[in-house]
Amino acid sequence: VQFVESGGGLVQAGGSLRLSCAASGSTFSINAVGWYRQAPGKQRELVARIRDAGDSTNYADSVKGRFTISRDNATNTVYLQMNSLKPEDTAVYYCNTVPLDVFSWGQGTQVTVSS
């Protein structure tokens, strides 16, 4: 499966962004998809996950209540709506399967939140 992320940018603290992730390839094999992020000097972390049917979502404590993950199976696209952004949300955001597939990492999209 291949993923292409988009929608990142520079935003002030308290602002919002909506990230998109387009999947292609063997998408029928996907069970769950997640948004991961990697901040400078830190390990990549899973911040949100959604099951294939879209009926189950999970969030890291650091983004709970601010981020919303959703998916459109008709277009093989997964979204991450990010509200009330904080400077600590600054990172490169990626999507991948859950559990992750090391061969499916895309280029990611940079999110920068200024204080």
Coordinates of C-alpha atoms in Angstrom, one line a residue:
V1 CA 0.0 0.0 0.0
Q2 CA 1.2 3.5 -0.8
F3 CA 0.2 6.7 1.0
V4 CA 0.4 10.3 0.0
E5 CA -0.1 12.9 2.7
S6 CA -1.1 16.6 2.1
G7 CA -2.6 19.5 3.9
G8 CA 0.2 20.6 6.2
G9 CA 1.3 24.1 6.7
L10 CA 2.2 26.9 9.1
V11 CA -0.6 28.0 11.5
Q12 CA -0.7 30.0 14.7
A13 CA -1.5 28.4 18.0
G14 CA -5.2 27.8 18.4
G15 CA -5.7 27.4 14.7
S16 CA -6.8 24.4 12.6
L17 CA -5.6 22.3 9.8
R18 CA -7.1 19.4 7.9
L19 CA -4.7 16.7 6.7
S20 CA -5.5 14.3 3.9
C21 CA -4.0 10.9 3.1
A22 CA -4.6 9.1 -0.2
A23 CA -4.0 5.4 -0.2
S24 CA -3.4 3.3 -3.3
G25 CA -2.3 -0.2 -4.1
S26 CA -3.6 -3.2 -2.1
T27 CA -6.1 -1.1 -0.1
F28 CA -8.4 -4.1 0.3
S29 CA -5.8 -5.5 2.8
I30 CA -6.0 -2.5 5.1
N31 CA -7.7 -3.1 8.4
A32 CA -6.9 0.0 10.3
V33 CA -5.1 3.2 9.3
G34 CA -3.4 5.7 11.6
W35 CA -1.8 9.1 11.6
Y36 CA 1.7 9.2 13.0
R37 CA 3.9 12.2 13.7
Q38 CA 7.6 12.8 14.2
A39 CA 8.8 15.9 15.9
P40 CA 12.5 17.0 15.6
G41 CA 14.6 14.8 17.9
K42 CA 11.7 12.6 18.9
Q43 CA 10.5 9.1 17.9
R44 CA 7.6 8.7 15.6
E45 CA 4.4 8.3 17.5
L46 CA 0.8 7.2 16.6
V47 CA -1.6 9.9 17.3
A48 CA -4.9 8.6 15.8
R49 CA -6.2 5.4 14.5
I50 CA -9.4 4.4 12.6
R51 CA -10.7 0.9 11.8
D52 CA -11.7 -0.1 8.3
A53 CA -15.4 0.4 8.8
G54 CA -14.8 3.7 10.5
D55 CA -16.7 2.6 13.5
S56 CA -13.8 2.7 15.9
T57 CA -11.3 5.4 16.6
N58 CA -8.5 5.9 19.1
Y59 CA -6.4 8.9 20.0
A60 CA -3.2 9.6 21.9
D61 CA -3.9 11.4 25.1
S62 CA -2.0 14.4 23.8
V63 CA -4.5 15.1 21.0
K64 CA -7.7 13.7 22.4
G65 CA -10.5 16.2 22.1
R66 CA -8.7 18.3 19.6
F67 CA -8.0 15.9 16.6
T68 CA -10.6 13.9 14.7
I69 CA -9.7 11.1 12.3
S70 CA -12.1 10.0 9.6
R71 CA -12.1 8.0 6.4
D72 CA -13.8 7.8 3.0
N73 CA -13.6 4.3 1.8
A74 CA -15.0 5.2 -1.6
T75 CA -12.0 7.3 -2.3
N76 CA -9.5 5.5 -0.1
T77 CA -8.8 8.7 1.8
V78 CA -8.2 9.3 5.5
Y79 CA -8.4 12.7 7.1
L80 CA -7.1 14.3 10.3
Q81 CA -8.9 17.4 11.4
M82 CA -6.7 19.2 13.9
N83 CA -8.2 22.0 16.0
S84 CA -6.8 24.0 18.9
L85 CA -3.3 23.4 17.6
K86 CA -0.4 23.9 20.0
P87 CA 3.3 24.5 19.3
E88 CA 4.0 21.0 20.5
D89 CA 2.0 19.6 17.6
T90 CA 4.7 20.7 15.3
A91 CA 5.9 17.7 13.4
V92 CA 5.9 15.8 10.2
Y93 CA 2.7 13.9 9.9
Y94 CA 2.4 10.5 8.2
C95 CA -0.3 8.0 7.6
N96 CA 0.3 4.2 7.6
T97 CA -1.5 1.0 8.5
V98 CA -1.9 -0.1 12.1
P99 CA 0.2 -2.0 12.8
L100 CA 2.5 -0.1 10.5
D101 CA 4.0 -1.4 7.4
V102 CA 7.6 -0.2 7.1
F103 CA 7.4 -0.3 3.3
S104 CA 4.4 2.0 3.2
W105 CA 5.8 5.2 4.6
G106 CA 5.1 8.3 2.4
Q107 CA 6.8 11.6 2.4
G108 CA 4.7 13.0 5.1
T109 CA 3.4 16.6 5.4
Q110 CA 4.9 19.2 7.7
V111 CA 2.8 20.9 10.3
T112 CA 4.3 23.9 12.0
V113 CA 2.5 25.7 14.8
S114 CA 3.8 29.1 15.9
S115 CA 3.3 30.5 19.4

